[in-house]
């Protein structure tokens, strides 16, 4: 319930999972683009968002297949050089979804695989976050999953705060919600439609 | 890459003067495939859209109105349709294969329509997730304009799910089965619709909740009066919410006789040097009035200056 309003949790559950229907289902043919009638046949393979796949799995209506992000190919790539693997394009919620999917596919190796991936990428993220210039977005940033980019930003901003503290500066600042760019008075009065 | 073009043709007869939209899809080979209402009808029936089987009526409501409405709505945009096609067109050669596509005589074309319709309907929480994605992609603490259109569409979608859910439940009852214990195909269809409803609800609630959080923080950061550019981003009920929150906070602070919105760290000096960035004019600060003209430098009480700084009207002047 604590995560009910959590945006990241909602977006994580939107990730598509391949499932195989163990039963037929009427009235939801729309979910299966290959379906010719308004029903899904037993044995049909359909991509469903995780929130639907999970609930249907609990009702024993579908069998869940391991998403490609956790297959052997990805594991080999991670083993070769974890920091260079583009996890974001594979699944932006790699770790969160991995934890959710592990009990569904009954694969006991996923847990240790996720841990290994995180640990080997963590050091790289942290050291790069501390070293990169403040305004620059580093080259490897698009490779990071959502969780990793939060981590990166946290490290980055704490470094920035440290530098500011050391050099001294104004405590009071313009509210960030007003945006970075200052607008002239004329612009402010004409509503942007 | 597949292009979709919209050709409007004048339509007379059938008592309607609305322009009929013919959707023609053509790929790089140049073969043009037009979509008639008959084809749409076939597909609509397949995906279970309600249709009373009256051919003439169907022609009118889908051929001229609904399909064009689908395209006149903000979505699917041409980009989205293309995207949908690209998903289908796995090897990017402008042809669609797989998905049992060959079972139609005119399969290429059916698949296309199916995809246009499929992506414009966007049921099963697709739209609602777009709404949440909007929040996720905006910078934290920043407000985007309230997406009234999408919000209403999600609610309409909920109604559609509700109708389908009820019709499935009715069917179970009509078959003389017990709703509590039956686990047939109708049951699982109903479950999927029910889950979609719950999902939509969660997305809508999260959208409102997260916005409300930002709106509350505005009162603390910006002050009781919001600049116009932020006010335009709020919906009517959000404006009311902001006013109510502001009033509640003010009456509480009045009771405490303490301004809670100022900086929590005690200042070293109660006065602060500031530079004025905009012409503010004469303002009453405590017991004295000051004329804050652009680029002038003043020494103000810190508590007086804070609200102007957070509004971006003056800045701290550091030597």
Short mmCIF file of C-alpha atoms in Angstrom, two decimals:
data_model
loop_
_atom_site.label_atom_id
_atom_site.label_comp_id
_atom_site.label_asym_id
_atom_site.label_seq_id
_atom_site.Cartn_x
_atom_site.Cartn_y
_atom_site.Cartn_z
CA UNK A 1 0.00 0.00 0.00
CA UNK A 2 2.90 2.29 0.68
CA UNK A 3 3.79 2.10 -2.97
CA UNK A 4 0.25 2.66 -4.19
CA UNK A 5 0.95 6.20 -5.35
CA UNK A 6 4.56 5.56 -6.31
CA UNK A 7 5.19 6.57 -9.90
CA UNK A 8 8.18 4.31 -10.38
CA UNK A 9 6.30 1.34 -9.02
CA UNK A 10 3.43 2.00 -11.42
CA UNK A 11 5.76 2.39 -14.38
CA UNK A 12 7.64 -0.76 -13.43
CA UNK A 13 4.40 -2.71 -13.56
CA UNK A 14 3.78 -1.42 -17.06
CA UNK A 15 6.70 -3.47 -18.46
CA UNK A 16 5.52 -6.10 -20.92
CA UNK A 17 5.88 -9.75 -20.02
CA UNK A 18 5.33 -12.70 -22.34
CA UNK A 19 2.71 -15.04 -20.98
CA UNK A 20 1.04 -18.20 -22.24
CA UNK A 21 -2.65 -18.53 -21.48
CA UNK A 22 -3.47 -21.77 -19.65
CA UNK A 23 -7.18 -21.11 -20.04
CA UNK A 24 -9.38 -19.45 -22.62
CA UNK A 25 -10.68 -15.96 -21.88
CA UNK A 26 -13.65 -14.25 -23.47
CA UNK A 27 -14.12 -10.56 -24.17
CA UNK A 28 -10.47 -9.54 -24.15
CA UNK A 29 -9.42 -10.37 -27.71
CA UNK A 30 -8.04 -6.87 -27.94
CA UNK A 31 -5.05 -7.91 -25.86
CA UNK A 32 -3.88 -10.35 -28.48
CA UNK A 33 -3.14 -8.65 -31.81
CA UNK A 34 -3.11 -12.03 -33.57
CA UNK A 35 -6.52 -12.99 -32.29
CA UNK A 36 -9.26 -13.21 -34.89
CA UNK A 37 -12.13 -13.33 -32.45
CA UNK A 38 -12.87 -11.46 -29.30
CA UNK A 39 -11.38 -14.20 -27.16
CA UNK A 40 -7.98 -15.50 -26.25
CA UNK A 41 -7.54 -19.21 -26.80
CA UNK A 42 -5.83 -21.59 -24.46
CA UNK A 43 -2.13 -21.75 -25.29
CA UNK A 44 -2.03 -18.31 -26.91
CA UNK A 45 1.18 -16.37 -26.33
CA UNK A 46 0.49 -12.74 -25.50
CA UNK A 47 2.52 -9.82 -24.18
CA UNK A 48 0.82 -8.40 -21.14
CA UNK A 49 1.87 -5.61 -18.82
CA UNK A 50 3.24 -6.98 -15.56
CA UNK A 51 0.31 -5.82 -13.41
CA UNK A 52 -2.09 -7.89 -15.47
CA UNK A 53 0.24 -10.84 -15.97
CA UNK A 54 0.96 -11.06 -12.25
CA UNK A 55 -2.67 -11.09 -11.18
CA UNK A 56 -3.63 -13.60 -13.85
CA UNK A 57 -0.70 -15.77 -12.79
CA UNK A 58 -1.96 -15.77 -9.21
CA UNK A 59 -5.30 -17.00 -10.54
CA UNK A 60 -3.48 -19.72 -12.48
CA UNK A 61 -4.74 -18.35 -15.77
CA UNK A 62 -1.35 -17.77 -17.37
CA UNK A 63 2.20 -19.09 -17.28
CA UNK A 64 4.90 -16.45 -17.19
CA UNK A 65 7.97 -16.63 -19.41
CA UNK A 66 11.35 -15.24 -18.49
CA UNK A 67 11.78 -11.76 -20.05
CA UNK A 68 14.69 -11.33 -22.43
CA UNK A 69 16.42 -8.95 -20.03
CA UNK A 70 17.23 -11.88 -17.73
CA UNK A 71 18.18 -14.52 -20.30
CA UNK A 72 21.51 -16.25 -20.77
CA UNK A 73 22.69 -13.81 -23.42
CA UNK A 74 22.31 -10.83 -21.11
CA UNK A 75 23.95 -12.76 -18.29
CA UNK A 76 27.00 -13.45 -20.45
CA UNK A 77 27.24 -9.77 -21.38
CA UNK A 78 27.00 -8.76 -17.73
CA UNK A 79 29.72 -11.22 -16.85
CA UNK A 80 31.97 -9.80 -19.55
CA UNK A 81 31.68 -6.15 -18.49
CA UNK A 82 28.72 -5.19 -16.36
CA UNK A 83 29.26 -1.44 -16.54
CA UNK A 84 29.00 -1.27 -20.34
CA UNK A 85 25.71 -3.11 -20.74
CA UNK A 86 22.78 -0.96 -21.77
CA UNK A 87 20.26 -2.08 -19.19
CA UNK A 88 17.92 0.85 -19.73
CA UNK A 89 16.88 -0.24 -23.20
CA UNK A 90 16.47 -3.83 -21.99
CA UNK A 91 14.33 -2.85 -19.06
CA UNK A 92 14.42 0.53 -17.28
CA UNK A 93 13.25 -1.18 -14.09
CA UNK A 94 15.69 -4.07 -14.33
CA UNK A 95 16.20 -4.69 -10.60
CA UNK A 96 12.66 -4.00 -9.41
CA UNK A 97 11.08 -6.15 -12.10
CA UNK A 98 13.68 -8.84 -11.56
CA UNK A 99 12.70 -9.12 -7.90
CA UNK A 100 9.03 -9.33 -8.82
CA UNK A 101 9.46 -11.82 -11.63
CA UNK A 102 11.80 -14.26 -9.88
CA UNK A 103 9.09 -16.10 -7.89
CA UNK A 104 6.83 -16.18 -10.95
CA UNK A 105 9.24 -18.02 -13.22
CA UNK A 106 10.66 -20.11 -10.37
CA UNK A 107 14.22 -19.27 -11.30
CA UNK A 108 16.42 -19.23 -8.22
CA UNK A 109 19.43 -17.84 -10.05
CA UNK A 110 17.83 -14.46 -10.78
CA UNK A 111 18.44 -13.15 -7.26
CA UNK A 112 22.18 -13.74 -7.31
CA UNK A 113 22.37 -12.52 -10.90
CA UNK A 114 20.70 -9.21 -9.94
CA UNK A 115 22.97 -8.80 -6.95
CA UNK A 116 26.07 -9.48 -9.02
CA UNK A 117 24.93 -6.97 -11.65
CA UNK A 118 24.19 -4.26 -9.14
CA UNK A 119 27.39 -4.67 -7.17
CA UNK A 120 29.59 -4.63 -10.24
CA UNK A 121 27.88 -1.55 -11.68
CA UNK A 122 27.58 0.31 -8.38
CA UNK A 123 31.26 1.19 -7.97
CA UNK A 124 31.49 2.53 -11.49
CA UNK A 125 28.38 4.69 -11.10
CA UNK A 126 29.49 6.19 -7.83
CA UNK A 127 33.04 6.99 -8.88
CA UNK A 128 31.87 8.53 -12.14
CA UNK A 129 29.21 10.57 -10.35
CA UNK A 130 31.88 12.08 -8.12
CA UNK A 131 34.34 12.76 -10.88
CA UNK A 132 32.21 14.23 -13.68
CA UNK A 133 31.83 17.98 -14.07
CA UNK A 134 28.72 19.37 -12.47
CA UNK A 135 26.72 20.41 -15.49
CA UNK A 136 27.82 17.65 -17.86
CA UNK A 137 25.71 14.57 -18.44
CA UNK A 138 28.15 11.71 -18.78
CA UNK A 139 28.22 9.41 -21.77
CA UNK A 140 27.20 6.32 -19.85
CA UNK A 141 24.11 7.95 -18.30
CA UNK A 142 21.67 6.59 -20.94
CA UNK A 143 22.76 3.05 -20.07
CA UNK A 144 21.54 3.27 -16.49
CA UNK A 145 18.29 1.87 -15.19
CA UNK A 146 15.93 4.13 -13.30
CA UNK A 147 17.27 3.06 -9.94
CA UNK A 148 20.86 3.53 -11.01
CA UNK A 149 20.19 6.99 -12.37
CA UNK A 150 18.58 7.96 -9.06
CA UNK A 151 21.72 6.73 -7.36
CA UNK A 152 23.88 8.67 -9.77
CA UNK A 153 21.91 11.86 -9.25
CA UNK A 154 22.03 11.48 -5.49
CA UNK A 155 25.82 11.08 -5.57
CA UNK A 156 26.12 13.92 -8.02
CA UNK A 157 24.03 16.35 -6.02
CA UNK A 158 25.74 15.51 -2.75
CA UNK A 159 29.05 16.27 -4.43
CA UNK A 160 27.65 19.56 -5.71
CA UNK A 161 26.35 20.41 -2.24
CA UNK A 162 29.76 19.65 -0.76
CA UNK A 163 31.48 21.95 -3.24
CA UNK A 164 28.99 24.70 -2.54
CA UNK A 165 29.48 24.34 1.18
CA UNK A 166 33.26 24.57 0.81
CA UNK A 167 33.18 27.67 -1.37
CA UNK A 168 30.31 29.33 0.44
CA UNK A 169 27.36 30.88 -1.30
CA UNK A 170 23.85 32.13 -0.98
CA UNK A 171 21.59 30.04 1.21
CA UNK A 172 18.41 31.50 -0.10
CA UNK A 173 17.53 30.68 -3.64
CA UNK A 174 14.75 31.12 -6.09
CA UNK A 175 12.18 28.33 -5.82
CA UNK A 176 13.22 25.65 -8.29
CA UNK A 177 9.64 25.11 -9.38
CA UNK A 178 9.71 28.48 -11.14
CA UNK A 179 12.15 27.09 -13.67
CA UNK A 180 15.75 27.95 -14.34
CA UNK A 181 15.30 30.53 -17.01
CA UNK A 182 14.32 33.96 -15.90
CA UNK A 183 11.61 35.49 -18.00
CA UNK A 184 11.27 39.16 -18.69
CA UNK A 185 8.20 40.92 -17.40
CA UNK A 186 6.69 41.16 -20.85
CA UNK A 187 6.85 37.40 -21.33
CA UNK A 188 5.29 36.76 -17.97
CA UNK A 189 2.22 38.77 -18.79
CA UNK A 190 1.42 37.12 -22.10
CA UNK A 191 -0.02 33.72 -21.29
CA UNK A 192 1.53 30.87 -23.21
CA UNK A 193 -1.27 28.84 -24.67
CA UNK B 1 8.80 2.68 -43.15
CA UNK B 2 5.10 2.78 -43.68
CA UNK B 3 3.33 5.99 -44.39
CA UNK B 4 -0.27 6.58 -43.52
CA UNK B 5 -2.06 9.35 -45.29
CA UNK B 6 -5.47 10.71 -44.61
CA UNK B 7 -7.56 11.59 -47.62
CA UNK B 8 -10.74 13.50 -47.01
CA UNK B 9 -13.46 13.00 -49.57
CA UNK B 10 -16.78 14.77 -49.76
CA UNK B 11 -19.56 12.43 -48.83
CA UNK B 12 -23.12 12.85 -49.97
CA UNK B 13 -26.02 10.61 -49.36
CA UNK B 14 -27.10 8.67 -46.37
CA UNK B 15 -28.39 11.95 -45.04
CA UNK B 16 -25.00 12.98 -43.76
CA UNK B 17 -22.87 15.80 -45.05
CA UNK B 18 -19.86 14.91 -42.97
CA UNK B 19 -16.73 14.33 -44.92
CA UNK B 20 -15.78 10.70 -45.19
CA UNK B 21 -12.25 9.97 -44.27
CA UNK B 22 -10.57 7.29 -46.24
CA UNK B 23 -7.42 6.02 -44.75
CA UNK B 24 -4.94 4.80 -47.21
CA UNK B 25 -1.78 3.11 -46.23
CA UNK B 26 1.06 2.66 -48.62
CA UNK B 27 4.48 1.25 -48.19
CA UNK B 28 7.66 1.90 -50.07
CA UNK B 29 6.60 -0.37 -52.88
CA UNK B 30 3.90 2.17 -53.51
CA UNK B 31 0.89 -0.10 -53.31
CA UNK B 32 -1.95 1.86 -51.86
CA UNK B 33 -4.49 0.11 -49.72
CA UNK B 34 -7.66 1.95 -49.00
CA UNK B 35 -9.81 1.29 -46.05
CA UNK B 36 -13.51 1.09 -46.56
CA UNK B 37 -16.05 0.98 -43.81
CA UNK B 38 -16.73 -2.67 -44.60
CA UNK B 39 -13.17 -3.52 -43.66
CA UNK B 40 -13.37 -1.47 -40.53
CA UNK B 41 -16.57 -3.26 -39.65
CA UNK B 42 -14.92 -6.65 -39.98
CA UNK B 43 -12.10 -5.61 -37.74
CA UNK B 44 -14.29 -3.89 -35.21
CA UNK B 45 -16.38 -7.01 -34.85
CA UNK B 46 -13.25 -9.05 -34.41
CA UNK B 47 -12.00 -6.93 -31.59
CA UNK B 48 -15.39 -6.94 -29.95
CA UNK B 49 -16.52 -3.38 -30.36
CA UNK B 50 -20.26 -3.17 -30.01
CA UNK B 51 -22.02 -3.20 -33.32
CA UNK B 52 -25.65 -3.95 -33.89
CA UNK B 53 -25.08 -5.64 -37.21
CA UNK B 54 -27.04 -3.06 -39.12
CA UNK B 55 -24.85 -2.57 -42.13
CA UNK B 56 -26.10 0.83 -43.11
CA UNK B 57 -25.86 2.22 -39.62
CA UNK B 58 -22.43 0.78 -39.27
CA UNK B 59 -21.31 2.50 -42.40
CA UNK B 60 -22.41 5.81 -41.10
CA UNK B 61 -21.12 5.60 -37.60
CA UNK B 62 -17.77 4.11 -38.38
CA UNK B 63 -17.04 5.10 -41.92
CA UNK B 64 -17.56 8.77 -41.51
CA UNK B 65 -17.62 9.64 -37.89
CA UNK B 66 -15.77 7.37 -35.62
CA UNK B 67 -12.73 6.67 -37.67
CA UNK B 68 -12.23 10.33 -38.39
CA UNK B 69 -12.75 11.14 -34.75
CA UNK B 70 -10.06 8.67 -33.91
CA UNK B 71 -7.68 10.65 -36.04
CA UNK B 72 -8.88 14.05 -35.01
CA UNK B 73 -8.25 13.31 -31.40
CA UNK B 74 -4.84 14.27 -30.26
CA UNK B 75 -4.01 10.64 -30.49
CA UNK B 76 -3.14 8.53 -32.19
CA UNK B 77 -0.86 11.02 -33.82
CA UNK B 78 0.68 10.07 -37.09
CA UNK B 79 3.84 9.36 -35.17
CA UNK B 80 2.08 6.90 -32.94
CA UNK B 81 0.49 5.08 -35.81
CA UNK B 82 3.84 4.82 -37.49
CA UNK B 83 5.32 3.56 -34.29
CA UNK B 84 2.60 0.96 -34.04
CA UNK B 85 3.32 -0.13 -37.57
CA UNK B 86 7.01 -0.33 -36.94
CA UNK B 87 6.38 -2.65 -34.03
CA UNK B 88 4.53 -4.87 -36.39
CA UNK B 89 6.89 -4.48 -39.24
CA UNK B 90 9.63 -6.42 -37.57
CA UNK B 91 12.17 -6.44 -40.35
CA UNK B 92 11.43 -2.85 -41.41
CA UNK B 93 10.70 -3.62 -45.01
CA UNK B 94 7.24 -2.18 -45.07
CA UNK B 95 5.58 -5.58 -44.93
CA UNK B 96 3.91 -7.31 -42.10
CA UNK B 97 4.55 -10.91 -41.37
CA UNK B 98 3.84 -13.26 -38.54
CA UNK B 99 1.02 -13.07 -36.01
CA UNK B 100 -1.04 -15.43 -38.11
CA UNK B 101 -1.30 -12.65 -40.58
CA UNK B 102 -1.83 -14.87 -43.59
CA UNK B 103 -5.15 -16.17 -42.41
CA UNK B 104 -6.89 -13.18 -43.96
CA UNK B 105 -7.16 -12.96 -47.69
CA UNK B 106 -6.45 -9.27 -47.42
CA UNK B 107 -4.23 -9.74 -44.45
CA UNK B 108 -1.81 -6.86 -44.81
CA UNK B 109 -4.58 -4.45 -44.82
CA UNK B 110 -6.49 -5.97 -41.97
CA UNK B 111 -3.46 -5.91 -39.79
CA UNK B 112 -3.01 -2.27 -40.50
CA UNK B 113 -6.51 -1.32 -39.57
CA UNK B 114 -6.39 -3.54 -36.58
CA UNK B 115 -3.35 -1.65 -35.42
CA UNK B 116 -4.82 1.77 -36.05
CA UNK B 117 -7.89 0.83 -34.09
CA UNK B 118 -5.98 -1.11 -31.46
CA UNK B 119 -3.70 1.78 -30.69
CA UNK B 120 -6.39 4.38 -30.75
CA UNK B 121 -8.52 2.47 -28.30
CA UNK B 122 -5.61 1.83 -25.98
CA UNK B 123 -7.54 0.02 -23.37
CA UNK B 124 -6.15 -2.11 -20.59
CA UNK B 125 -4.43 0.69 -18.76
CA UNK B 126 -2.42 1.98 -21.70
CA UNK B 127 -3.80 5.48 -21.55
CA UNK B 128 -3.64 5.64 -17.79
CA UNK B 129 0.01 4.68 -17.89
CA UNK B 130 0.65 7.51 -20.32
CA UNK B 131 -0.73 9.86 -17.72
CA UNK B 132 1.67 8.52 -15.13
CA UNK B 133 4.53 8.51 -17.60
CA UNK B 134 3.96 12.22 -17.96
CA UNK B 135 4.71 12.61 -14.27
CA UNK B 136 7.66 10.25 -14.42
CA UNK B 137 9.32 12.08 -17.29
CA UNK B 138 8.89 15.57 -15.83
CA UNK B 139 11.65 16.83 -13.60
CA UNK B 140 11.03 16.16 -9.95
CA UNK B 141 9.17 18.97 -8.24
CA UNK B 142 8.15 20.52 -11.55
CA UNK B 143 4.55 20.82 -12.57
CA UNK B 144 3.22 20.09 -16.03
CA UNK B 145 -0.12 21.32 -17.32
CA UNK B 146 -3.05 19.24 -16.11
CA UNK B 147 -3.85 16.82 -18.90
CA UNK B 148 -7.61 17.15 -19.00
CA UNK B 149 -7.99 15.34 -22.31
CA UNK B 150 -6.15 12.22 -21.31
CA UNK B 151 -7.76 12.23 -17.88
CA UNK B 152 -11.25 12.24 -19.39
CA UNK B 153 -10.27 9.55 -21.87
CA UNK B 154 -9.13 7.28 -19.07
CA UNK B 155 -12.45 7.77 -17.32
CA UNK B 156 -14.30 6.94 -20.53
CA UNK B 157 -12.14 3.86 -20.82
CA UNK B 158 -13.20 2.85 -17.32
CA UNK B 159 -16.82 3.06 -18.39
CA UNK B 160 -16.07 0.83 -21.36
CA UNK B 161 -14.38 -1.74 -19.12
CA UNK B 162 -17.32 -1.56 -16.75
CA UNK B 163 -19.76 -2.29 -19.58
CA UNK B 164 -17.76 -5.24 -20.81
CA UNK B 165 -17.34 -6.56 -17.29
CA UNK B 166 -21.07 -6.41 -16.70
CA UNK B 167 -21.91 -8.08 -19.98
CA UNK B 168 -19.53 -10.95 -19.16
CA UNK B 169 -21.02 -11.32 -15.68
CA UNK B 170 -24.50 -11.33 -17.17
CA UNK B 171 -23.44 -14.02 -19.57
CA UNK B 172 -22.23 -16.20 -16.70
CA UNK B 173 -25.55 -15.71 -14.94
CA UNK B 174 -27.52 -16.40 -18.10
CA UNK B 175 -25.67 -19.68 -18.48
CA UNK B 176 -27.03 -20.59 -15.06
CA UNK B 177 -23.62 -20.67 -13.38
CA UNK B 178 -22.57 -19.33 -10.02
CA UNK B 179 -20.47 -16.18 -10.30
CA UNK B 180 -18.49 -16.98 -7.16
CA UNK B 181 -17.22 -20.38 -8.23
CA UNK B 182 -17.25 -20.45 -12.03
CA UNK B 183 -13.78 -20.45 -13.56
CA UNK B 184 -14.57 -20.50 -17.27
CA UNK B 185 -13.40 -18.30 -20.12
CA UNK B 186 -15.99 -15.65 -19.29
CA UNK B 187 -14.68 -15.51 -15.75
CA UNK B 188 -11.11 -14.80 -16.84
CA UNK B 189 -12.27 -12.21 -19.34
CA UNK B 190 -14.17 -10.50 -16.54
CA UNK B 191 -11.12 -10.70 -14.27
CA UNK B 192 -8.99 -8.97 -16.89
CA UNK B 193 -11.52 -6.15 -17.22
CA UNK B 194 -11.83 -5.85 -13.46
CA UNK B 195 -8.06 -5.66 -13.06
CA UNK B 196 -7.91 -3.01 -15.77
CA UNK B 197 -10.43 -0.94 -13.85
CA UNK B 198 -8.38 -1.20 -10.69
CA UNK B 199 -5.26 -0.33 -12.59
CA UNK B 200 -6.85 2.73 -14.16
CA UNK B 201 -8.04 3.84 -10.77
CA UNK B 202 -4.56 3.51 -9.33
CA UNK B 203 -3.04 5.51 -12.18
CA UNK B 204 -5.62 8.29 -11.86
CA UNK B 205 -5.19 8.42 -8.09
CA UNK B 206 -1.41 8.50 -8.39
CA UNK B 207 -1.64 11.30 -10.94
CA UNK B 208 -3.79 13.42 -8.63
CA UNK B 209 -1.86 12.52 -5.50
CA UNK B 210 1.55 13.35 -6.87
CA UNK B 211 0.33 16.62 -8.32
CA UNK B 212 -1.32 17.52 -5.04
CA UNK B 213 2.00 16.97 -3.29
CA UNK B 214 3.73 19.41 -5.62
CA UNK B 215 0.88 21.91 -5.24
CA UNK B 216 1.18 21.81 -1.46
CA UNK B 217 4.91 22.38 -1.71
CA UNK B 218 4.24 25.44 -3.88
CA UNK B 219 2.63 27.19 -0.93
CA UNK B 220 5.76 26.65 1.14
CA UNK B 221 8.23 27.54 -1.57
CA UNK B 222 6.57 30.24 -3.61
CA UNK B 223 4.02 31.80 -1.30
CA UNK B 224 0.26 32.38 -1.24
CA UNK B 225 0.10 33.90 -4.73
CA UNK B 226 1.20 31.78 -7.66
CA UNK B 227 2.70 33.27 -10.80
CA UNK B 228 0.45 33.14 -13.84
CA UNK B 229 2.52 30.49 -15.66
CA UNK B 230 2.03 28.05 -12.81
CA UNK B 231 -1.62 28.88 -12.29
CA UNK B 232 -2.34 27.99 -15.90
CA UNK B 233 -1.05 24.50 -15.28
CA UNK B 234 -3.57 23.80 -12.55
CA UNK B 235 -7.04 22.42 -13.05
CA UNK B 236 -9.96 24.17 -11.38
CA UNK B 237 -10.12 21.79 -8.45
CA UNK B 238 -6.38 22.02 -7.97
CA UNK B 239 -6.63 25.81 -7.74
CA UNK B 240 -9.28 25.41 -5.07
CA UNK B 241 -7.09 22.91 -3.28
CA UNK B 242 -4.17 25.30 -3.29
CA UNK B 243 -6.33 28.12 -1.89
CA UNK B 244 -7.72 25.90 0.85
CA UNK B 245 -4.29 24.60 1.80
CA UNK B 246 -2.97 28.13 1.85
CA UNK B 247 -5.80 29.35 4.09
CA UNK B 248 -5.37 26.43 6.46
CA UNK B 249 -1.65 27.06 6.76
CA UNK B 250 -2.13 30.78 7.28
CA UNK B 251 -4.67 30.34 10.04
CA UNK B 252 -2.37 27.85 11.75
CA UNK B 253 0.57 30.22 11.53
CA UNK B 254 -1.61 33.04 12.85
CA UNK B 255 -2.47 30.93 15.86
CA UNK B 256 1.20 30.15 16.49
CA UNK B 257 2.19 33.72 15.70
CA UNK B 258 5.11 32.35 13.71
CA UNK B 259 5.95 32.23 10.02
CA UNK B 260 6.73 28.59 9.33
CA UNK B 261 7.65 29.01 5.68
CA UNK B 262 10.90 30.91 6.31
CA UNK B 263 14.35 29.32 6.28
CA UNK B 264 14.67 26.86 9.16
CA UNK B 265 18.38 27.53 9.77
CA UNK B 266 18.92 30.52 12.11
CA UNK B 267 20.77 33.26 10.20
CA UNK B 268 24.07 34.70 11.38
CA UNK B 269 22.84 38.18 10.63
CA UNK B 270 19.17 39.19 10.76
CA UNK B 271 19.78 41.57 7.87
CA UNK B 272 20.69 40.64 4.34
CA UNK B 273 22.11 42.54 1.38
CA UNK B 274 19.94 42.07 -1.68
CA UNK B 275 19.84 43.23 -5.28
CA UNK B 276 16.48 43.84 -6.91
CA UNK B 277 15.94 42.05 -10.23
CA UNK B 278 12.53 43.42 -11.21
CA UNK B 279 10.71 46.67 -10.58
CA UNK B 280 8.64 45.80 -7.57
CA UNK B 281 7.71 49.30 -6.45
CA UNK B 282 6.96 50.50 -2.95
CA UNK B 283 6.41 47.77 -0.45
CA UNK B 284 5.64 47.93 3.22
CA UNK B 285 8.22 45.96 5.14
CA UNK B 286 7.45 45.74 8.82
CA UNK B 287 7.20 49.31 10.07
CA UNK B 288 9.00 51.00 7.16
CA UNK B 289 8.35 51.15 3.47
CA UNK B 290 11.05 50.60 0.87
CA UNK B 291 11.10 51.44 -2.78
CA UNK B 292 12.45 48.41 -4.57
CA UNK B 293 13.59 49.55 -7.98
CA UNK B 294 15.40 47.38 -10.48
CA UNK B 295 19.14 46.86 -9.84
CA UNK B 296 19.07 48.80 -6.57
CA UNK B 297 20.79 47.27 -3.55
CA UNK B 298 19.11 47.20 -0.17
CA UNK B 299 19.71 45.92 3.27
CA UNK B 300 16.52 44.17 4.31
CA UNK B 301 15.37 42.02 7.15
CA UNK B 302 16.04 38.45 6.21
CA UNK B 303 12.47 37.34 6.86
CA UNK B 304 11.12 40.13 4.63
CA UNK B 305 13.51 39.33 1.81
CA UNK B 306 12.93 35.59 1.74
CA UNK B 307 9.61 35.55 -0.05
CA UNK B 308 10.90 37.88 -2.76
CA UNK B 309 13.95 35.72 -3.28
CA UNK B 310 11.94 32.54 -3.62
CA UNK B 311 9.71 34.29 -6.14
CA UNK B 312 12.80 35.24 -8.11
CA UNK B 313 12.22 39.00 -7.80
CA UNK B 314 15.39 39.80 -5.87
CA UNK B 315 18.61 37.92 -5.19
CA UNK B 316 21.09 37.82 -2.36
CA UNK B 317 23.90 40.27 -3.01
CA UNK B 318 27.30 38.77 -2.30
CA UNK B 319 30.44 40.87 -2.44
#
